């Protein structure tokens, strides 16, 4: 694994592979090929906002599994700190953390994914979320500041949207929720644009204009 500077990865490109120590032993990102992966970083173990997030991620773990998605946490704390914090979460809140957490003490993974935002903190990873598809392609990224806990409903919604796009080659409108109509890709040629109106009245189609067609699946 090469270690470039703290640069952002690119959507649509292969997610940088890595091997790392985790609370479930040594893992490679590529071990998860065939499943979607949510790789997320938190600033530090034994901190309050991060604790609320771990509880929230543990709560959606069954929903993610039902969608064929694996969770992988990460911070630059040691594996011993991760284990201590996870055990404390179990004691204090009665919640098991079912996903592995990467101990990225040397920041190798943080550097590959641009997780450190020096303007916020030179020593902690920001609250990053990387959604990687079953073919290992980076499909979405969300970056939150240190002070704001993430919205796990939005992460589920984003995965649903990406998986609908995979299945139906369609886009999803603003504030789309699972079950809502999708958007058919806009035509890219004059010929396709001219033929667009033929979709009007077809099953499930709402024709608004040549570039804007919705479809209920
Ligand atoms: C927190 O989880 O509460 C936290 C961690 C690092 C910086 C700010 C807040």
PDB file of C-alpha atoms and ligand atoms in Angstrom:
ATOM      1  CA  UNK A   1       0.000   0.000   0.000  1.00  0.00           C
ATOM      2  CA  UNK A   2       1.477   3.351  -1.021  1.00  0.00           C
ATOM      3  CA  UNK A   3       0.820   6.285   1.270  1.00  0.00           C
ATOM      4  CA  UNK A   4       0.079   9.493  -0.609  1.00  0.00           C
ATOM      5  CA  UNK A   5      -0.509  12.747   1.239  1.00  0.00           C
ATOM      6  CA  UNK A   6      -3.818  13.481   2.916  1.00  0.00           C
ATOM      7  CA  UNK A   7      -5.678  13.760  -0.423  1.00  0.00           C
ATOM      8  CA  UNK A   8      -9.365  13.138  -1.143  1.00  0.00           C
ATOM      9  CA  UNK A   9     -10.298  10.007  -3.094  1.00  0.00           C
ATOM     10  CA  UNK A  10     -12.495  10.341  -6.197  1.00  0.00           C
ATOM     11  CA  UNK A  11     -16.084   9.260  -6.763  1.00  0.00           C
ATOM     12  CA  UNK A  12     -16.405   6.639  -9.486  1.00  0.00           C
ATOM     13  CA  UNK A  13     -12.815   5.402  -8.965  1.00  0.00           C
ATOM     14  CA  UNK A  14     -11.739   2.227  -7.142  1.00  0.00           C
ATOM     15  CA  UNK A  15     -11.705   2.890  -3.384  1.00  0.00           C
ATOM     16  CA  UNK A  16      -8.064   2.751  -2.234  1.00  0.00           C
ATOM     17  CA  UNK A  17      -7.386  -0.706  -0.804  1.00  0.00           C
ATOM     18  CA  UNK A  18      -5.653  -1.138   2.559  1.00  0.00           C
ATOM     19  CA  UNK A  19      -4.806  -3.736   5.164  1.00  0.00           C
ATOM     20  CA  UNK A  20      -5.232  -2.728   8.803  1.00  0.00           C
ATOM     21  CA  UNK A  21      -5.486  -3.921  12.401  1.00  0.00           C
ATOM     22  CA  UNK A  22      -9.087  -3.866  13.588  1.00  0.00           C
ATOM     23  CA  UNK A  23     -11.063  -4.980  16.618  1.00  0.00           C
ATOM     24  CA  UNK A  24     -11.917  -8.084  14.553  1.00  0.00           C
ATOM     25  CA  UNK A  25      -8.276  -8.826  13.623  1.00  0.00           C
ATOM     26  CA  UNK A  26      -6.345  -7.890  10.502  1.00  0.00           C
ATOM     27  CA  UNK A  27      -8.625  -6.994   7.555  1.00  0.00           C
ATOM     28  CA  UNK A  28      -8.274  -5.745   4.002  1.00  0.00           C
ATOM     29  CA  UNK A  29     -10.904  -3.507   2.418  1.00  0.00           C
ATOM     30  CA  UNK A  30     -10.842  -5.869  -0.573  1.00  0.00           C
ATOM     31  CA  UNK A  31     -12.025  -8.706   1.740  1.00  0.00           C
ATOM     32  CA  UNK A  32     -15.461  -7.072   1.386  1.00  0.00           C
ATOM     33  CA  UNK A  33     -15.675  -7.190  -2.433  1.00  0.00           C
ATOM     34  CA  UNK A  34     -19.151  -8.478  -3.304  1.00  0.00           C
ATOM     35  CA  UNK A  35     -20.793  -6.372  -0.551  1.00  0.00           C
ATOM     36  CA  UNK A  36     -21.354  -2.664  -0.219  1.00  0.00           C
ATOM     37  CA  UNK A  37     -19.190  -1.126   2.554  1.00  0.00           C
ATOM     38  CA  UNK A  38     -19.742   1.956   4.718  1.00  0.00           C
ATOM     39  CA  UNK A  39     -16.270   3.019   5.883  1.00  0.00           C
ATOM     40  CA  UNK A  40     -16.604   5.780   8.477  1.00  0.00           C
ATOM     41  CA  UNK A  41     -14.111   7.632  10.639  1.00  0.00           C
ATOM     42  CA  UNK A  42     -14.608   9.279  14.019  1.00  0.00           C
ATOM     43  CA  UNK A  43     -12.287  11.737  15.795  1.00  0.00           C
ATOM     44  CA  UNK A  44     -11.504   9.864  19.005  1.00  0.00           C
ATOM     45  CA  UNK A  45     -12.599   7.046  21.302  1.00  0.00           C
ATOM     46  CA  UNK A  46     -14.183   7.924  24.669  1.00  0.00           C
ATOM     47  CA  UNK A  47     -15.694  11.193  23.405  1.00  0.00           C
ATOM     48  CA  UNK A  48     -19.386  12.040  23.707  1.00  0.00           C
ATOM     49  CA  UNK A  49     -20.523  12.848  20.136  1.00  0.00           C
ATOM     50  CA  UNK A  50     -18.600   9.802  18.847  1.00  0.00           C
ATOM     51  CA  UNK A  51     -20.321   7.635  21.458  1.00  0.00           C
ATOM     52  CA  UNK A  52     -23.751   8.783  20.226  1.00  0.00           C
ATOM     53  CA  UNK A  53     -22.655   7.939  16.684  1.00  0.00           C
ATOM     54  CA  UNK A  54     -21.429   4.454  17.598  1.00  0.00           C
ATOM     55  CA  UNK A  55     -24.786   3.797  19.265  1.00  0.00           C
ATOM     56  CA  UNK A  56     -26.563   5.071  16.133  1.00  0.00           C
ATOM     57  CA  UNK A  57     -24.416   2.969  13.763  1.00  0.00           C
ATOM     58  CA  UNK A  58     -24.977  -0.125  15.934  1.00  0.00           C
ATOM     59  CA  UNK A  59     -28.736   0.547  15.728  1.00  0.00           C
ATOM     60  CA  UNK A  60     -28.767   0.604  11.909  1.00  0.00           C
ATOM     61  CA  UNK A  61     -26.367  -2.357  11.545  1.00  0.00           C
ATOM     62  CA  UNK A  62     -29.284  -4.812  10.936  1.00  0.00           C
ATOM     63  CA  UNK A  63     -30.825  -2.415   8.359  1.00  0.00           C
ATOM     64  CA  UNK A  64     -27.474  -2.203   6.586  1.00  0.00           C
ATOM     65  CA  UNK A  65     -26.996  -5.964   6.666  1.00  0.00           C
ATOM     66  CA  UNK A  66     -30.472  -6.375   5.101  1.00  0.00           C
ATOM     67  CA  UNK A  67     -29.204  -4.194   2.228  1.00  0.00           C
ATOM     68  CA  UNK A  68     -25.987  -6.246   1.847  1.00  0.00           C
ATOM     69  CA  UNK A  69     -23.837  -3.535   3.451  1.00  0.00           C
ATOM     70  CA  UNK A  70     -20.879  -4.052   5.825  1.00  0.00           C
ATOM     71  CA  UNK A  71     -19.843  -1.368   8.335  1.00  0.00           C
ATOM     72  CA  UNK A  72     -16.218  -0.516   9.076  1.00  0.00           C
ATOM     73  CA  UNK A  73     -15.297   2.150  11.663  1.00  0.00           C
ATOM     74  CA  UNK A  74     -11.922   3.903  11.951  1.00  0.00           C
ATOM     75  CA  UNK A  75      -9.953   6.334  14.072  1.00  0.00           C
ATOM     76  CA  UNK A  76      -6.294   6.881  14.794  1.00  0.00           C
ATOM     77  CA  UNK A  77      -6.691   5.366  18.281  1.00  0.00           C
ATOM     78  CA  UNK A  78      -5.049   2.038  19.147  1.00  0.00           C
ATOM     79  CA  UNK A  79      -6.870  -1.274  19.059  1.00  0.00           C
ATOM     80  CA  UNK A  80      -6.664  -1.340  22.897  1.00  0.00           C
ATOM     81  CA  UNK A  81      -8.423   2.044  23.129  1.00  0.00           C
ATOM     82  CA  UNK A  82     -11.108   0.810  20.687  1.00  0.00           C
ATOM     83  CA  UNK A  83     -11.628  -2.366  22.735  1.00  0.00           C
ATOM     84  CA  UNK A  84     -11.826  -0.390  26.009  1.00  0.00           C
ATOM     85  CA  UNK A  85     -14.367   2.054  24.549  1.00  0.00           C
ATOM     86  CA  UNK A  86     -16.479  -0.705  22.975  1.00  0.00           C
ATOM     87  CA  UNK A  87     -16.521  -2.577  26.301  1.00  0.00           C
ATOM     88  CA  UNK A  88     -17.513   0.665  28.074  1.00  0.00           C
ATOM     89  CA  UNK A  89     -20.376   1.233  25.579  1.00  0.00           C
ATOM     90  CA  UNK A  90     -21.625  -2.276  26.364  1.00  0.00           C
ATOM     91  CA  UNK A  91     -21.410  -1.618  30.136  1.00  0.00           C
ATOM     92  CA  UNK A  92     -22.989   1.863  30.048  1.00  0.00           C
ATOM     93  CA  UNK A  93     -25.602   1.427  27.323  1.00  0.00           C
ATOM     94  CA  UNK A  94     -26.048  -2.352  26.969  1.00  0.00           C
ATOM     95  CA  UNK A  95     -25.202  -2.067  23.244  1.00  0.00           C
ATOM     96  CA  UNK A  96     -22.882  -4.412  21.337  1.00  0.00           C
ATOM     97  CA  UNK A  97     -20.802  -2.804  18.601  1.00  0.00           C
ATOM     98  CA  UNK A  98     -21.101  -5.455  15.900  1.00  0.00           C
ATOM     99  CA  UNK A  99     -18.740  -3.980  13.290  1.00  0.00           C
ATOM    100  CA  UNK A 100     -14.908  -3.940  13.148  1.00  0.00           C
ATOM    101  CA  UNK A 101     -13.103  -0.705  14.010  1.00  0.00           C
ATOM    102  CA  UNK A 102      -9.760   0.037  12.312  1.00  0.00           C
ATOM    103  CA  UNK A 103      -6.891   1.148  14.577  1.00  0.00           C
ATOM    104  CA  UNK A 104      -5.193   3.569  12.173  1.00  0.00           C
ATOM    105  CA  UNK A 105      -2.481   4.743  14.606  1.00  0.00           C
ATOM    106  CA  UNK A 106       0.002   5.413  11.788  1.00  0.00           C
ATOM    107  CA  UNK A 107      -2.689   7.298   9.768  1.00  0.00           C
ATOM    108  CA  UNK A 108      -2.021   5.220   6.668  1.00  0.00           C
ATOM    109  CA  UNK A 109      -5.735   4.860   5.855  1.00  0.00           C
ATOM    110  CA  UNK A 110      -6.592   8.407   7.005  1.00  0.00           C
ATOM    111  CA  UNK A 111      -4.010   9.723   4.519  1.00  0.00           C
ATOM    112  CA  UNK A 112      -5.333   7.541   1.678  1.00  0.00           C
ATOM    113  CA  UNK A 113      -8.865   8.874   2.175  1.00  0.00           C
ATOM    114  CA  UNK A 114      -8.162  12.494   3.160  1.00  0.00           C
ATOM    115  CA  UNK A 115      -9.778  12.038   6.555  1.00  0.00           C
ATOM    116  CA  UNK A 116      -7.678  14.584   8.487  1.00  0.00           C
ATOM    117  CA  UNK A 117      -8.757  18.209   8.086  1.00  0.00           C
ATOM    118  CA  UNK A 118      -5.835  20.177   9.565  1.00  0.00           C
ATOM    119  CA  UNK A 119      -7.958  23.343   9.834  1.00  0.00           C
ATOM    120  CA  UNK A 120     -10.129  21.476  12.351  1.00  0.00           C
ATOM    121  CA  UNK A 121      -7.622  19.125  13.966  1.00  0.00           C
ATOM    122  CA  UNK A 122      -4.141  17.916  13.054  1.00  0.00           C
ATOM    123  CA  UNK A 123      -4.454  14.865  15.311  1.00  0.00           C
ATOM    124  CA  UNK A 124      -7.982  13.530  14.741  1.00  0.00           C
ATOM    125  CA  UNK A 125      -9.919  12.171  11.769  1.00  0.00           C
ATOM    126  CA  UNK A 126     -13.049  14.140  10.818  1.00  0.00           C
ATOM    127  CA  UNK A 127     -16.468  12.481  10.649  1.00  0.00           C
ATOM    128  CA  UNK A 128     -16.140  10.995   7.150  1.00  0.00           C
ATOM    129  CA  UNK A 129     -18.406   8.441   5.462  1.00  0.00           C
ATOM    130  CA  UNK A 130     -17.329   6.560   2.328  1.00  0.00           C
ATOM    131  CA  UNK A 131     -19.862   4.373   0.544  1.00  0.00           C
ATOM    132  CA  UNK A 132     -18.105   1.724  -1.520  1.00  0.00           C
ATOM    133  CA  UNK A 133     -20.097  -0.561  -3.794  1.00  0.00           C
ATOM    134  CA  UNK A 134     -19.910  -4.319  -4.248  1.00  0.00           C
ATOM    135  CA  UNK A 135     -17.351  -3.877  -7.047  1.00  0.00           C
ATOM    136  CA  UNK A 136     -15.055  -1.769  -4.842  1.00  0.00           C
ATOM    137  CA  UNK A 137     -15.957   1.565  -6.479  1.00  0.00           C
ATOM    138  CA  UNK A 138     -16.250   4.653  -4.292  1.00  0.00           C
ATOM    139  CA  UNK A 139     -19.833   5.847  -4.864  1.00  0.00           C
ATOM    140  CA  UNK A 140     -20.408   8.579  -2.263  1.00  0.00           C
ATOM    141  CA  UNK A 141     -18.586  10.592   0.402  1.00  0.00           C
ATOM    142  CA  UNK A 142     -19.926  12.684   3.267  1.00  0.00           C
ATOM    143  CA  UNK A 143     -17.679  14.847   5.453  1.00  0.00           C
ATOM    144  CA  UNK A 144     -18.965  16.252   8.731  1.00  0.00           C
ATOM    145  CA  UNK A 145     -17.081  18.505  11.150  1.00  0.00           C
ATOM    146  CA  UNK A 146     -15.873  17.356  14.559  1.00  0.00           C
ATOM    147  CA  UNK A 147     -18.780  18.957  16.385  1.00  0.00           C
ATOM    148  CA  UNK A 148     -21.718  17.513  14.392  1.00  0.00           C
ATOM    149  CA  UNK A 149     -22.921  13.946  14.821  1.00  0.00           C
ATOM    150  CA  UNK A 150     -23.993  12.234  11.600  1.00  0.00           C
ATOM    151  CA  UNK A 151     -27.529  11.391  10.471  1.00  0.00           C
ATOM    152  CA  UNK A 152     -27.730   7.619   9.999  1.00  0.00           C
ATOM    153  CA  UNK A 153     -31.153   7.904   8.288  1.00  0.00           C
ATOM    154  CA  UNK A 154     -29.395   9.878   5.533  1.00  0.00           C
ATOM    155  CA  UNK A 155     -26.757   7.166   5.179  1.00  0.00           C
ATOM    156  CA  UNK A 156     -29.497   4.525   4.737  1.00  0.00           C
ATOM    157  CA  UNK A 157     -31.325   6.801   2.261  1.00  0.00           C
ATOM    158  CA  UNK A 158     -28.145   7.321   0.246  1.00  0.00           C
ATOM    159  CA  UNK A 159     -27.497   3.565   0.064  1.00  0.00           C
ATOM    160  CA  UNK A 160     -31.094   2.946  -1.036  1.00  0.00           C
ATOM    161  CA  UNK A 161     -30.681   5.597  -3.743  1.00  0.00           C
ATOM    162  CA  UNK A 162     -27.397   4.111  -5.013  1.00  0.00           C
ATOM    163  CA  UNK A 163     -28.837   0.596  -5.072  1.00  0.00           C
ATOM    164  CA  UNK A 164     -31.954   1.770  -6.968  1.00  0.00           C
ATOM    165  CA  UNK A 165     -29.624   3.451  -9.464  1.00  0.00           C
ATOM    166  CA  UNK A 166     -27.671   0.189  -9.821  1.00  0.00           C
ATOM    167  CA  UNK A 167     -30.841  -1.808 -10.458  1.00  0.00           C
ATOM    168  CA  UNK A 168     -32.803   0.594 -12.654  1.00  0.00           C
ATOM    169  CA  UNK A 169     -30.162   2.904 -14.197  1.00  0.00           C
ATOM    170  CA  UNK A 170     -32.230   5.812 -12.900  1.00  0.00           C
ATOM    171  CA  UNK A 171     -31.510   8.861 -10.753  1.00  0.00           C
ATOM    172  CA  UNK A 172     -33.318   9.975  -7.620  1.00  0.00           C
ATOM    173  CA  UNK A 173     -34.748  13.454  -6.995  1.00  0.00           C
ATOM    174  CA  UNK A 174     -34.108  15.750  -4.040  1.00  0.00           C
ATOM    175  CA  UNK A 175     -35.304  14.302  -0.745  1.00  0.00           C
ATOM    176  CA  UNK A 176     -36.136  10.979  -2.440  1.00  0.00           C
ATOM    177  CA  UNK A 177     -37.167   8.177  -0.111  1.00  0.00           C
ATOM    178  CA  UNK A 178     -37.377   4.453  -0.874  1.00  0.00           C
ATOM    179  CA  UNK A 179     -40.622   3.802  -2.822  1.00  0.00           C
ATOM    180  CA  UNK A 180     -40.786   7.289  -4.376  1.00  0.00           C
ATOM    181  CA  UNK A 181     -40.687   7.748  -8.162  1.00  0.00           C
ATOM    182  CA  UNK A 182     -37.230   7.830  -9.776  1.00  0.00           C
ATOM    183  CA  UNK A 183     -35.939  10.075 -12.578  1.00  0.00           C
ATOM    184  CA  UNK A 184     -35.097   8.572 -15.965  1.00  0.00           C
ATOM    185  CA  UNK A 185     -31.710   9.672 -17.329  1.00  0.00           C
ATOM    186  CA  UNK A 186     -32.011  12.789 -19.521  1.00  0.00           C
ATOM    187  CA  UNK A 187     -31.524  12.174 -23.268  1.00  0.00           C
ATOM    188  CA  UNK A 188     -28.052  12.860 -24.648  1.00  0.00           C
ATOM    189  CA  UNK A 189     -28.875  13.168 -28.348  1.00  0.00           C
ATOM    190  CA  UNK A 190     -31.343  15.261 -30.358  1.00  0.00           C
ATOM    191  CA  UNK A 191     -32.931  12.029 -31.676  1.00  0.00           C
ATOM    192  CA  UNK A 192     -33.510  10.655 -28.152  1.00  0.00           C
ATOM    193  CA  UNK A 193     -34.857  14.046 -27.019  1.00  0.00           C
ATOM    194  CA  UNK A 194     -37.361  14.071 -29.907  1.00  0.00           C
ATOM    195  CA  UNK A 195     -38.574  10.572 -29.000  1.00  0.00           C
ATOM    196  CA  UNK A 196     -38.977  11.352 -25.317  1.00  0.00           C
ATOM    197  CA  UNK A 197     -42.644  12.358 -25.530  1.00  0.00           C
ATOM    198  CA  UNK A 198     -43.471   8.783 -26.602  1.00  0.00           C
ATOM    199  CA  UNK A 199     -42.965   7.784 -22.959  1.00  0.00           C
ATOM    200  CA  UNK A 200     -45.998   9.881 -21.905  1.00  0.00           C
ATOM    201  CA  UNK A 201     -48.869   7.715 -20.728  1.00  0.00           C
ATOM    202  CA  UNK A 202     -46.717   4.571 -20.385  1.00  0.00           C
ATOM    203  CA  UNK A 203     -47.060   2.513 -17.211  1.00  0.00           C
ATOM    204  CA  UNK A 204     -45.686   4.347 -14.170  1.00  0.00           C
ATOM    205  CA  UNK A 205     -44.314   7.247 -16.236  1.00  0.00           C
ATOM    206  CA  UNK A 206     -44.953  10.892 -15.407  1.00  0.00           C
ATOM    207  CA  UNK A 207     -43.806  12.922 -18.436  1.00  0.00           C
ATOM    208  CA  UNK A 208     -43.021  16.506 -17.435  1.00  0.00           C
ATOM    209  CA  UNK A 209     -40.804  17.594 -20.331  1.00  0.00           C
ATOM    210  CA  UNK A 210     -38.259  16.090 -22.751  1.00  0.00           C
ATOM    211  CA  UNK A 211     -35.480  16.307 -20.144  1.00  0.00           C
ATOM    212  CA  UNK A 212     -37.585  15.534 -17.078  1.00  0.00           C
ATOM    213  CA  UNK A 213     -39.409  12.190 -16.824  1.00  0.00           C
ATOM    214  CA  UNK A 214     -40.341  10.448 -13.584  1.00  0.00           C
ATOM    215  CA  UNK A 215     -41.197   6.774 -13.206  1.00  0.00           C
ATOM    216  CA  UNK A 216     -42.796   4.871 -10.348  1.00  0.00           C
ATOM    217  CA  UNK A 217     -41.108   1.476 -10.129  1.00  0.00           C
TER     218      UNK A 217
HETATM  219  C1  LIG B   1     -16.934  14.263  20.504  1.00  0.00           C
HETATM  220  O1  LIG B   1     -17.101  13.146  20.055  1.00  0.00           O
HETATM  221  O2  LIG B   1     -17.661  14.713  21.389  1.00  0.00           O
HETATM  222  C2  LIG B   1     -15.859  15.130  19.937  1.00  0.00           C
HETATM  223  C3  LIG B   1     -14.667  14.567  19.517  1.00  0.00           C
HETATM  224  C4  LIG B   1     -13.672  15.381  19.002  1.00  0.00           C
HETATM  225  C5  LIG B   1     -13.878  16.744  18.890  1.00  0.00           C
HETATM  226  C6  LIG B   1     -15.095  17.298  19.290  1.00  0.00           C
HETATM  227  C7  LIG B   1     -16.104  16.488  19.798  1.00  0.00           C
END
